[in-house]
Amino acid sequence: MTLSRRLFVAAAGALAVTGIPTPALALSGDDRFYRIPVSATDTEADLVRKASQVRPTARQIAWQSLERTAFLHFGVNTFTGLEWGTGDEDPNVFQPTGLDTDQWARALVDGGFKLAILTVKHHDGFVLYPSRYTNHTVASSSWRDGRGDVLRSFADSMRRYGLKVGVYISPADENQYLHGVYANGSARSPRTIPTLVEGDDRSPDRFHTLDGTDYGAHMLNTLYEVLTEYGQVDEVWFDGAQGHIPPDKVESYDWDSWYSLVRSLAPDAAIAVTGPDLRWVGNESGIAREDEWSVIPVKENQYGRTDWALSYDTPDEGSRDALVAAQPTTDFLQWWPAECDVSIRDGWFYHPDQQPKSVDYLTEIFFGSVGRNAVLLLNVPPDTDGLLHDTDVVRLREFRERIERELPEDLARHGRTTSSPGRVTVDLGRAQEVDRIRLAEDIRNGQQVESFVVEVLSDDGWTEVASAGTIGASRILLLPTPVTARRWRLRVTQSRSAVRISEFGLYRSAL
Ligand code: FUL
C-alpha cells in the first residue's frame, strides 16, 4: 500500500550540519540541500551524516516520478543510415513525407510513457526546426517546401496527448566545426543572448549577458530559440560524446552559462546527463546497479560541470565504502539520481534491418531500471516516413500490458498496515500468494535505507523471504516462487537516518 505520511525511525542520526539549515524544512524539494560540501577532515560518520541530509529539488522529485520516459532519435541519420553524421550531409536527404507526430504520441502513451525527448540537434549539427543561426536545418530541405518544423509538430503533439516535452541538444556539432565555429579558439567573453540577426522580428523583454566562446554563444542562441518558442520544456539533455570531431579539437563547453540560461528560461527542466540534475547510469543497456544510490560523491569540473568523484561506471557509486573511497576527490555529496537510456532497437537511429527488443527483454529492462531506483529512458526511433514503425508501436503496447500483468493489483491496499521503528507490517486478512514486492522511500526525506529484509509470519515465527540493500524512490523485488502468507513485514536492518517508507506493495503477477 501507499503510506502517505507515515514516518518511522530506523536509526537515530543527528540532523544538523554546521552552518547550513536543517533539511527538515526541505520536505517538498529545496535547492539548498541538493548538495552538501565535503571536507578532507570529514570522518566516515560525518560523510554518512551529510549523505543522510541531502534532499532532491522539486524538479528532481517531479522527474523521478515519471518512471518511463522516451527518446526519439530522428534526423539526417535516419535517411543516411548512419549513427553519427558528418555535418556536411545534404539537408535535402531529410524527407519524412508521412510525418505524424500524433502517431508518436499515441504510441508512447499506450506504452505508459510520461515524457519524450526529441533529438533537436545530434552530433552532425542538423537542426529539426528552422533556426536563425545555422543553415543545416529542416528549412534547407525541400520537405514541405522548407517550411517544415519537426520540433513544433513534436511539442504540440506531445502536449495534446498529455506527455511532457524534452529536448536533446548535442554539445558536439560537426557542422559548426566544419564552419570554423566549434573549437575555433575564440575567447570566452560576455555575449548578448539572443544575438539578433538581420531582419530579426524578436523584441525580447530581457537580454541575457553570459560568458561564452563563439560556439558557446551559438549553443546559447539555439537554447534560447528552443526554450522561448516551443512552450514548456521539462528535460534538457546534453550528451557527452564528441561524434567524429578530432579529439585534439577541444571546445571547452560553457556549462555555467548554458545551465544558467536553461534555469532562467525553463526553471522546471531537469538538466541531463552532462548536467546537475540527473546522471547517466553508466551503460546504454537500460540496467541500473542492484543497489543504486541517488546521493553520490561528485566533483565540480571546469565551468561548473558536475562529474563523478568515482568513475561513471563503478559498480558501487554511493555506499558508505564508496563515500570514503571517493573522499579525496569529492567536492559535494549530491542528489544525482540515475537515468537508464537504452534503445528499443540496436541503433539509436532507425535502420530497417534492425528489430525491436522482445517484451521479455523490455520487462527485464523495466525491473532493472524503474525497479532499481532509476528512471527508464527508452529510445523508439521514427522511420524514414516520419512514423514509429508498426512493430515498435505494437511492442510498446505489449510492454505496457505486460507490466500491468506483472504488477496487477496491490494486495496490501486492502490490508491493515501498522508501523513501528524500522518496521512496516501488513495484515492481508487472509493468506495470499505474493511474488512481487514494490517498495519506496519518500524521497523528500532523502535516501536512507542501506539494507532491509521482507519477512512473513509462519508457524516458526517471522521468516525471511527476501533481502536487499537500497530502496530509494522505487525498488521492485521478484520472488523466485510465490509465497503464501497473511502477515508481511518490511524490516530495515541498516539506515543512515530516520526512514520514511511511502510504499510497501504486495503483488501476485498474472502472467
Ligand atoms: C550517445 C550518442 O553518441 C548517441 O548517438 C546517442 O545519442 C546516445 C543517447 O548518446 O552518447
Coordinates of C-alpha atoms and ligand atoms in Angstrom, one line a residue:
M1 CA 0.0 0.0 0.0
T2 CA 1.0 3.6 -0.3
L3 CA 1.8 5.0 3.1
S4 CA 1.4 8.7 2.5
R5 CA 2.5 10.4 5.7
R6 CA 3.9 7.5 7.7
L7 CA 7.2 8.0 9.3
F8 CA 9.2 5.5 11.2
V9 CA 12.5 5.9 12.7
A10 CA 15.0 3.2 11.9
A11 CA 18.2 4.7 13.4
A12 CA 18.7 7.9 15.1
G13 CA 21.0 10.4 13.4
A14 CA 21.9 13.9 14.1
L15 CA 20.3 16.2 11.6
A16 CA 22.4 19.4 11.9
V17 CA 25.3 20.2 9.6
T18 CA 27.2 23.1 10.9
G19 CA 26.4 26.3 9.0
I20 CA 23.5 25.1 6.9
P21 CA 19.8 25.0 7.9
T22 CA 18.2 21.7 8.9
P23 CA 16.8 19.7 6.0
A24 CA 13.6 19.0 7.9
L25 CA 12.5 22.3 6.3
A26 CA 13.0 20.9 2.8
L27 CA 10.5 18.1 2.6
S28 CA 8.9 19.4 -0.6
G29 CA 12.1 19.8 -2.5
D30 CA 14.6 22.5 -1.9
D31 CA 17.6 23.6 -3.9
R32 CA 19.5 24.3 -0.6
F33 CA 20.1 20.7 0.2
Y34 CA 20.6 19.0 -3.2
R35 CA 24.3 19.0 -2.4
I36 CA 26.4 19.4 0.7
P37 CA 30.2 20.2 0.7
V38 CA 32.7 17.6 1.8
S39 CA 36.0 18.4 3.5
A40 CA 39.2 16.5 3.7
T41 CA 38.8 16.1 7.5
D42 CA 35.4 14.5 7.4
T43 CA 35.2 11.2 9.1
E44 CA 33.2 8.3 7.8
A45 CA 30.5 9.2 10.3
D46 CA 30.5 12.8 9.0
L47 CA 30.2 11.6 5.4
V48 CA 27.2 9.3 6.3
R49 CA 25.5 12.1 8.3
K50 CA 25.9 14.5 5.4
A51 CA 24.7 12.0 2.8
S52 CA 21.6 11.5 5.0
Q53 CA 20.9 15.2 4.9
V54 CA 20.9 15.6 1.1
R55 CA 17.5 16.2 -0.4
P56 CA 16.2 16.3 -4.0
T57 CA 15.0 19.5 -5.6
A58 CA 11.4 19.8 -6.6
R59 CA 12.3 19.3 -10.2
Q60 CA 14.3 16.2 -9.4
I61 CA 11.3 14.8 -7.5
A62 CA 9.0 15.6 -10.4
W63 CA 11.4 13.9 -12.9
Q64 CA 11.8 10.8 -10.7
S65 CA 8.0 10.2 -10.6
L66 CA 7.8 9.9 -14.4
E67 CA 9.4 6.4 -14.3
R68 CA 9.0 5.7 -18.0
T69 CA 10.4 8.3 -20.4
A70 CA 11.1 8.1 -24.1
F71 CA 13.8 9.2 -26.5
L72 CA 13.2 9.8 -30.2
H73 CA 16.4 9.8 -32.3
F74 CA 15.4 11.4 -35.6
G75 CA 17.4 13.5 -38.1
V76 CA 19.6 13.2 -41.2
N77 CA 21.0 9.9 -39.9
T78 CA 17.5 8.4 -40.3
F79 CA 18.0 8.9 -44.0
T80 CA 21.7 8.2 -44.5
G81 CA 21.7 5.0 -42.4
L82 CA 24.5 6.4 -40.1
E83 CA 24.5 6.6 -36.3
W84 CA 26.9 9.6 -36.2
G85 CA 26.5 12.0 -39.1
T86 CA 29.2 14.0 -40.8
G87 CA 28.0 17.6 -40.6
D88 CA 28.3 18.1 -44.4
E89 CA 25.3 15.9 -45.4
D90 CA 22.9 17.4 -47.9
P91 CA 19.9 18.7 -45.8
N92 CA 17.7 17.6 -48.7
V93 CA 18.1 14.0 -47.6
F94 CA 15.7 14.8 -44.8
Q95 CA 12.3 13.9 -46.4
P96 CA 9.9 12.4 -43.8
T97 CA 7.0 12.7 -46.2
G98 CA 4.4 11.0 -43.9
L99 CA 5.5 12.7 -40.6
D100 CA 2.8 12.2 -38.0
T101 CA 3.9 13.2 -34.5
D102 CA 0.4 12.5 -33.1
Q103 CA 1.1 8.8 -34.0
W104 CA 4.3 9.0 -32.0
A105 CA 2.4 10.5 -29.0
R106 CA -0.4 7.9 -29.1
A107 CA 2.1 5.0 -29.2
L108 CA 4.1 6.4 -26.3
V109 CA 1.0 7.0 -24.2
D110 CA 0.0 3.5 -25.0
G111 CA 3.4 2.3 -23.8
G112 CA 3.0 4.0 -20.4
F113 CA 5.4 6.9 -21.1
K114 CA 5.1 10.3 -19.5
L115 CA 7.8 12.4 -21.2
A116 CA 9.5 12.3 -24.6
I117 CA 12.8 13.8 -25.6
L118 CA 13.5 14.7 -29.3
T119 CA 17.0 14.9 -30.8
V120 CA 16.6 18.5 -31.8
K121 CA 20.3 18.5 -32.8
H122 CA 22.5 15.4 -32.9
H123 CA 26.3 15.5 -33.3
D124 CA 26.0 16.3 -37.0
G125 CA 24.5 19.7 -36.2
F126 CA 21.4 19.2 -38.3
V127 CA 18.6 21.1 -36.5
L128 CA 15.0 19.9 -36.6
Y129 CA 13.4 23.4 -36.6
P130 CA 14.3 26.5 -38.8
S131 CA 17.0 28.2 -36.7
R132 CA 18.3 31.7 -37.3
Y133 CA 21.8 30.5 -36.5
T134 CA 22.6 27.7 -39.0
N135 CA 21.5 26.6 -42.4
H136 CA 22.0 23.0 -41.6
T137 CA 18.3 22.6 -40.7
V138 CA 14.9 21.4 -42.0
A139 CA 14.5 24.8 -43.7
S140 CA 17.2 23.8 -46.2
S141 CA 15.3 20.7 -47.2
S142 CA 12.6 20.7 -49.9
W143 CA 10.5 18.8 -47.5
R144 CA 7.3 20.9 -47.0
D145 CA 9.0 23.5 -49.2
G146 CA 11.4 24.3 -46.5
R147 CA 8.6 25.2 -44.1
G148 CA 8.7 22.0 -42.0
D149 CA 9.3 22.2 -38.3
V150 CA 9.6 18.8 -36.6
L151 CA 10.2 20.4 -33.1
R152 CA 6.9 22.3 -33.4
S153 CA 4.9 19.2 -34.5
F154 CA 6.5 17.1 -31.8
A155 CA 6.0 19.6 -29.0
D156 CA 2.3 20.2 -30.0
S157 CA 1.5 16.5 -30.3
M158 CA 3.2 15.5 -27.0
R159 CA 1.2 18.2 -25.1
R160 CA -2.0 17.3 -26.9
Y161 CA -1.7 13.7 -25.6
G162 CA -0.5 14.7 -22.1
L163 CA 3.2 14.0 -22.5
K164 CA 5.9 16.2 -21.2
V165 CA 8.4 17.6 -23.6
G166 CA 12.2 17.1 -23.5
V167 CA 14.9 18.3 -25.9
Y168 CA 18.3 16.7 -26.8
I169 CA 20.8 19.3 -27.9
S170 CA 24.2 17.8 -28.7
P171 CA 27.1 19.9 -27.5
A172 CA 29.3 18.2 -30.2
D173 CA 28.4 19.8 -33.5
E174 CA 30.2 18.6 -36.7
N175 CA 28.6 21.2 -38.9
Q176 CA 29.7 24.1 -36.7
Y177 CA 33.2 22.5 -36.6
L178 CA 33.3 22.5 -40.4
H179 CA 32.2 26.2 -40.4
G180 CA 35.1 27.1 -38.1
V181 CA 32.9 28.0 -35.1
Y182 CA 33.2 24.9 -32.9
A183 CA 36.7 24.8 -31.3
N184 CA 37.9 27.9 -33.2
G185 CA 40.0 29.1 -30.2
S186 CA 37.8 32.2 -29.7
A187 CA 38.0 33.8 -26.3
R188 CA 35.3 33.3 -23.6
S189 CA 33.8 36.8 -23.3
P190 CA 30.4 38.3 -22.4
R191 CA 27.8 37.5 -25.1
T192 CA 24.3 39.1 -25.5
I193 CA 21.6 36.4 -25.9
P194 CA 19.6 36.4 -28.0
T195 CA 22.0 37.7 -30.5
L196 CA 19.7 39.5 -33.0
V197 CA 20.3 38.7 -36.7
E198 CA 19.5 40.7 -39.8
G199 CA 15.7 41.0 -40.2
D200 CA 15.1 39.6 -36.7
D201 CA 11.5 40.2 -35.7
R202 CA 12.0 39.4 -32.0
S203 CA 12.0 42.1 -29.3
P204 CA 12.7 40.3 -26.1
D205 CA 11.8 41.8 -22.7
R206 CA 15.2 40.8 -21.5
F207 CA 18.6 40.1 -23.0
H208 CA 21.0 37.7 -21.1
T209 CA 24.6 38.6 -20.8
L210 CA 26.6 35.3 -20.4
D211 CA 30.2 34.3 -20.9
G212 CA 30.9 32.1 -23.9
T213 CA 33.1 31.3 -26.8
D214 CA 31.8 31.8 -30.4
Y215 CA 30.4 28.2 -30.2
G216 CA 29.2 28.7 -26.7
A217 CA 27.2 31.7 -27.9
H218 CA 25.9 29.5 -30.8
M219 CA 24.6 27.0 -28.2
L220 CA 23.1 29.7 -26.1
N221 CA 21.2 31.1 -29.1
T222 CA 20.0 27.7 -30.0
L223 CA 18.8 27.1 -26.4
Y224 CA 17.1 30.5 -26.4
E225 CA 15.1 29.7 -29.6
V226 CA 14.1 26.2 -28.3
L227 CA 13.2 27.4 -24.8
T228 CA 11.3 30.5 -25.8
E229 CA 9.4 29.5 -28.9
Y230 CA 8.1 25.9 -28.3
G231 CA 6.3 26.0 -24.9
Q232 CA 7.3 24.4 -21.6
V233 CA 10.3 22.0 -21.7
D234 CA 10.8 19.6 -18.8
E235 CA 14.1 18.0 -19.7
V236 CA 17.2 19.3 -21.5
W237 CA 19.6 16.6 -22.4
F238 CA 23.3 17.4 -23.0
D239 CA 25.2 14.4 -24.3
G240 CA 28.9 13.8 -23.5
A241 CA 30.0 12.3 -26.9
Q242 CA 32.2 14.1 -29.5
G243 CA 30.9 12.4 -32.7
H244 CA 33.7 12.3 -35.3
I245 CA 35.3 15.7 -34.3
P246 CA 39.0 15.0 -33.9
P247 CA 39.8 14.6 -30.2
D248 CA 42.5 17.3 -30.4
K249 CA 39.9 19.9 -31.5
V250 CA 38.8 20.9 -28.0
E251 CA 35.9 23.2 -27.3
S252 CA 35.7 23.9 -23.6
Y253 CA 31.9 24.0 -23.2
D254 CA 30.5 27.0 -21.3
W255 CA 28.4 24.8 -19.0
D256 CA 27.8 27.5 -16.4
S257 CA 26.3 29.9 -19.0
W258 CA 24.2 27.1 -20.6
Y259 CA 22.9 25.9 -17.3
S260 CA 22.1 29.5 -16.2
L261 CA 20.1 30.2 -19.4
V262 CA 18.2 26.9 -19.0
R263 CA 17.4 27.7 -15.4
S264 CA 16.1 31.2 -16.3
L265 CA 14.0 30.2 -19.4
A266 CA 12.9 26.7 -18.2
P267 CA 13.1 26.6 -14.4
D268 CA 11.3 23.2 -14.2
A269 CA 13.5 21.5 -16.7
A270 CA 15.8 18.8 -15.4
I271 CA 19.3 19.1 -17.0
A272 CA 20.6 15.7 -18.0
V273 CA 23.1 13.9 -18.2
T274 CA 26.0 16.2 -18.5
G275 CA 24.2 18.3 -16.0
P276 CA 23.5 18.9 -12.4
D277 CA 20.0 17.3 -12.1
L278 CA 20.5 13.7 -13.2
R279 CA 23.3 11.4 -14.2
W280 CA 23.9 8.7 -16.8
V281 CA 23.6 5.3 -15.2
G282 CA 26.9 4.4 -16.9
N283 CA 25.8 2.0 -19.6
E284 CA 23.5 2.0 -22.6
S285 CA 21.7 -1.3 -21.7
G286 CA 19.0 0.3 -19.5
I287 CA 20.1 -1.6 -16.4
A288 CA 20.9 0.2 -13.1
R289 CA 23.1 -1.2 -10.2
E290 CA 21.2 -3.5 -7.9
D291 CA 21.8 -1.0 -5.1
E292 CA 21.5 2.4 -6.8
W293 CA 22.1 5.4 -4.7
S294 CA 20.7 8.8 -5.6
V295 CA 23.1 10.5 -3.2
I296 CA 26.6 10.2 -4.6
P297 CA 30.0 11.9 -4.3
V298 CA 30.7 14.4 -7.1
K299 CA 33.4 16.8 -8.1
E300 CA 32.9 20.0 -9.9
N301 CA 34.8 20.4 -13.1
Q302 CA 35.5 23.3 -15.4
Y303 CA 32.7 25.9 -15.7
G304 CA 30.5 24.1 -13.1
R305 CA 30.2 20.7 -14.8
T306 CA 29.1 18.1 -12.3
D307 CA 31.2 15.0 -12.6
W308 CA 31.6 11.7 -10.8
A309 CA 34.1 11.6 -8.0
L310 CA 34.5 7.9 -8.6
S311 CA 34.1 6.7 -12.2
Y312 CA 30.8 6.8 -14.2
D313 CA 30.6 3.0 -14.3
T314 CA 31.9 2.0 -10.9
P315 CA 29.8 -0.9 -9.5
D316 CA 29.3 1.0 -6.3
E317 CA 28.5 4.7 -6.6
G318 CA 27.1 5.5 -3.1
S319 CA 27.6 3.1 -0.2
R320 CA 29.5 4.0 2.9
D321 CA 32.6 2.4 1.4
A322 CA 32.1 4.5 -1.8
L323 CA 31.7 7.7 0.2
V324 CA 35.0 7.0 1.9
A325 CA 36.9 5.8 -1.2
A326 CA 35.8 9.0 -3.1
Q327 CA 36.6 11.4 -0.4
P328 CA 40.0 12.7 -1.7
T329 CA 38.3 13.8 -4.9
T330 CA 34.8 14.7 -3.6
D331 CA 33.6 18.3 -3.6
F332 CA 30.0 17.5 -2.7
L333 CA 27.6 14.8 -1.8
Q334 CA 24.8 15.4 -4.3
W335 CA 21.4 14.2 -5.2
W336 CA 22.3 12.9 -8.6
P337 CA 19.8 10.2 -9.5
A338 CA 20.3 7.6 -12.3
E339 CA 18.7 7.7 -15.7
C340 CA 18.9 4.5 -17.7
D341 CA 19.0 5.1 -21.5
V342 CA 18.6 2.2 -24.0
S343 CA 17.2 1.8 -27.5
I344 CA 14.3 -0.5 -28.4
R345 CA 16.4 -1.4 -31.5
D346 CA 20.2 -1.9 -31.6
G347 CA 20.9 1.6 -33.0
W348 CA 19.7 4.9 -31.7
F349 CA 18.5 5.9 -35.2
Y350 CA 16.1 3.8 -37.3
H351 CA 17.6 1.2 -39.5
P352 CA 15.2 -1.1 -41.5
D353 CA 17.3 -4.2 -40.9
Q354 CA 17.0 -4.0 -37.1
Q355 CA 14.2 -5.3 -34.9
P356 CA 12.8 -4.1 -31.6
K357 CA 13.6 -5.9 -28.4
S358 CA 11.2 -8.6 -27.2
V359 CA 8.6 -7.9 -24.5
D360 CA 10.6 -10.2 -22.1
Y361 CA 13.7 -8.1 -22.7
L362 CA 11.9 -4.8 -22.2
T363 CA 10.3 -6.2 -19.0
E364 CA 13.8 -7.1 -17.7
I365 CA 14.9 -3.6 -18.5
F366 CA 11.9 -2.2 -16.6
F367 CA 12.7 -4.1 -13.5
G368 CA 16.4 -3.3 -13.9
S369 CA 15.7 0.4 -14.1
V370 CA 12.4 1.5 -12.5
G371 CA 12.8 -1.4 -10.1
R372 CA 16.2 -0.2 -9.0
N373 CA 15.7 3.4 -8.1
A374 CA 16.2 4.8 -11.6
V375 CA 14.1 6.3 -14.5
L376 CA 13.9 4.4 -17.8
L377 CA 14.7 6.4 -21.0
L378 CA 13.7 4.1 -23.8
N379 CA 14.6 5.2 -27.4
V380 CA 12.0 4.5 -30.1
P381 CA 13.3 5.8 -33.4
P382 CA 11.0 7.2 -36.1
D383 CA 11.5 5.7 -39.6
T384 CA 12.0 7.4 -42.9
D385 CA 8.3 8.1 -43.4
G386 CA 8.4 10.0 -40.1
L387 CA 6.4 7.3 -38.2
L388 CA 7.1 4.9 -35.4
H389 CA 7.2 1.5 -37.1
D390 CA 4.1 -0.6 -36.6
T391 CA 6.2 -3.4 -35.0
D392 CA 7.5 -0.9 -32.4
V393 CA 4.0 0.5 -31.8
V394 CA 2.7 -2.9 -31.0
R395 CA 5.7 -3.8 -28.9
L396 CA 5.2 -0.7 -26.8
R397 CA 1.6 -1.6 -26.1
E398 CA 2.5 -5.2 -25.3
F399 CA 5.2 -3.9 -22.9
R400 CA 2.7 -1.8 -21.0
E401 CA 0.2 -4.7 -20.8
R402 CA 3.0 -7.0 -19.6
I403 CA 3.9 -4.5 -16.8
E404 CA 0.3 -4.4 -15.8
R405 CA 0.2 -8.1 -15.5
E406 CA 3.5 -8.2 -13.6
L407 CA 2.1 -5.8 -11.0
P408 CA -1.7 -6.1 -11.4
E409 CA -3.2 -5.1 -8.0
D410 CA -1.6 -4.1 -4.8
L411 CA -3.0 -6.7 -2.3
A412 CA -1.7 -4.6 0.6
R413 CA -4.2 -1.9 -0.3
H414 CA -7.0 -3.8 1.3
G415 CA -4.8 -5.0 4.2
R416 CA -4.2 -3.4 7.6
T417 CA -0.8 -1.6 7.9
T418 CA 1.0 -0.8 11.1
S419 CA 4.4 0.7 11.6
S420 CA 6.9 0.9 14.4
P421 CA 10.6 1.9 14.4
G422 CA 12.2 0.3 11.4
R423 CA 9.3 -1.9 10.5
V424 CA 6.1 -1.8 8.4
T425 CA 3.7 -4.8 8.9
V426 CA 0.8 -5.6 6.6
D427 CA -2.0 -8.0 7.6
L428 CA -3.8 -9.1 4.4
G429 CA -6.7 -10.5 6.4
R430 CA -6.1 -14.0 4.9
A431 CA -3.2 -15.9 3.5
Q432 CA -2.5 -14.7 -0.1
E433 CA 0.1 -15.6 -2.7
V434 CA 2.7 -12.9 -3.5
D435 CA 5.6 -12.9 -6.0
R436 CA 6.4 -9.2 -6.5
I437 CA 7.1 -6.6 -3.8
R438 CA 7.3 -2.9 -4.5
L439 CA 8.9 -0.6 -2.0
A440 CA 9.6 3.2 -2.0
E441 CA 11.1 5.7 0.4
D442 CA 9.5 9.1 0.5
I443 CA 12.5 10.8 -1.2
R444 CA 11.5 14.2 0.1
N445 CA 13.2 12.7 3.2
G446 CA 16.3 11.8 1.2
Q447 CA 17.5 8.2 0.7
Q448 CA 18.2 6.4 3.9
V449 CA 17.8 2.6 3.7
E450 CA 21.0 0.7 3.4
S451 CA 19.6 -2.8 3.9
F452 CA 16.3 -4.5 4.7
V453 CA 14.5 -7.8 4.8
V454 CA 11.0 -8.8 3.9
E455 CA 9.5 -11.4 6.2
V456 CA 6.3 -13.4 6.6
L457 CA 4.8 -14.8 9.7
S458 CA 4.7 -18.6 9.7
D459 CA 4.3 -21.2 12.5
D460 CA 8.0 -20.8 13.1
G461 CA 7.7 -17.0 13.6
W462 CA 8.9 -14.3 11.2
T463 CA 10.7 -15.9 8.3
E464 CA 12.8 -14.1 5.7
V465 CA 11.5 -14.2 2.1
A466 CA 13.7 -11.5 0.5
S467 CA 16.5 -9.1 1.4
A468 CA 18.3 -6.3 -0.4
G469 CA 20.3 -3.1 0.1
T470 CA 18.9 0.2 -1.1
I471 CA 15.2 1.2 -1.7
G472 CA 15.2 4.9 -2.8
A473 CA 12.3 6.1 -5.0
S474 CA 11.4 2.6 -6.2
R475 CA 12.6 -0.9 -5.6
I476 CA 10.8 -3.9 -7.0
L477 CA 11.7 -7.4 -5.8
L478 CA 10.8 -10.5 -7.8
L479 CA 10.4 -13.6 -5.6
P480 CA 11.6 -16.7 -7.5
T481 CA 8.5 -18.7 -6.4
P482 CA 5.2 -17.3 -5.0
V483 CA 5.0 -17.2 -1.2
T484 CA 1.6 -17.6 0.6
A485 CA 1.2 -15.7 3.9
R486 CA -1.3 -13.5 5.7
R487 CA 1.2 -11.2 7.6
W488 CA 4.1 -9.5 5.8
R489 CA 6.7 -7.3 7.3
L490 CA 9.4 -5.0 6.0
R491 CA 12.2 -4.6 8.5
V492 CA 15.0 -2.1 7.9
T493 CA 18.3 -3.6 9.1
Q494 CA 20.5 -0.6 8.4
S495 CA 19.9 3.0 7.6
R496 CA 21.6 6.4 7.6
S497 CA 19.0 8.3 9.4
A498 CA 15.2 8.2 10.1
V499 CA 13.5 6.3 7.3
R500 CA 10.2 7.3 5.7
I501 CA 8.6 4.4 3.8
S502 CA 5.9 5.6 1.4
E503 CA 5.1 2.3 -0.3
F504 CA 5.0 -1.4 0.7
G505 CA 3.1 -3.1 -2.1
L506 CA 2.5 -6.8 -2.5
Y507 CA 1.5 -8.3 -5.8
R508 CA 0.7 -11.7 -7.4
S509 CA 1.7 -11.5 -11.1
A510 CA -0.8 -12.7 -13.6
L511 CA 1.4 -14.0 -16.4
Ligands
FUL1 C1 25.4 8.9 -27.1 C2 25.4 9.4 -28.6 O1 26.7 9.4 -29.1 C3 24.5 8.5 -29.3 O2 24.4 8.8 -30.7 C4 23.1 8.7 -28.6 O3 22.6 10.0 -28.9 C5 23.2 8.3 -27.2 C6 21.9 8.6 -26.4 O4 24.2 9.1 -26.5 O5 26.4 9.4 -26.4

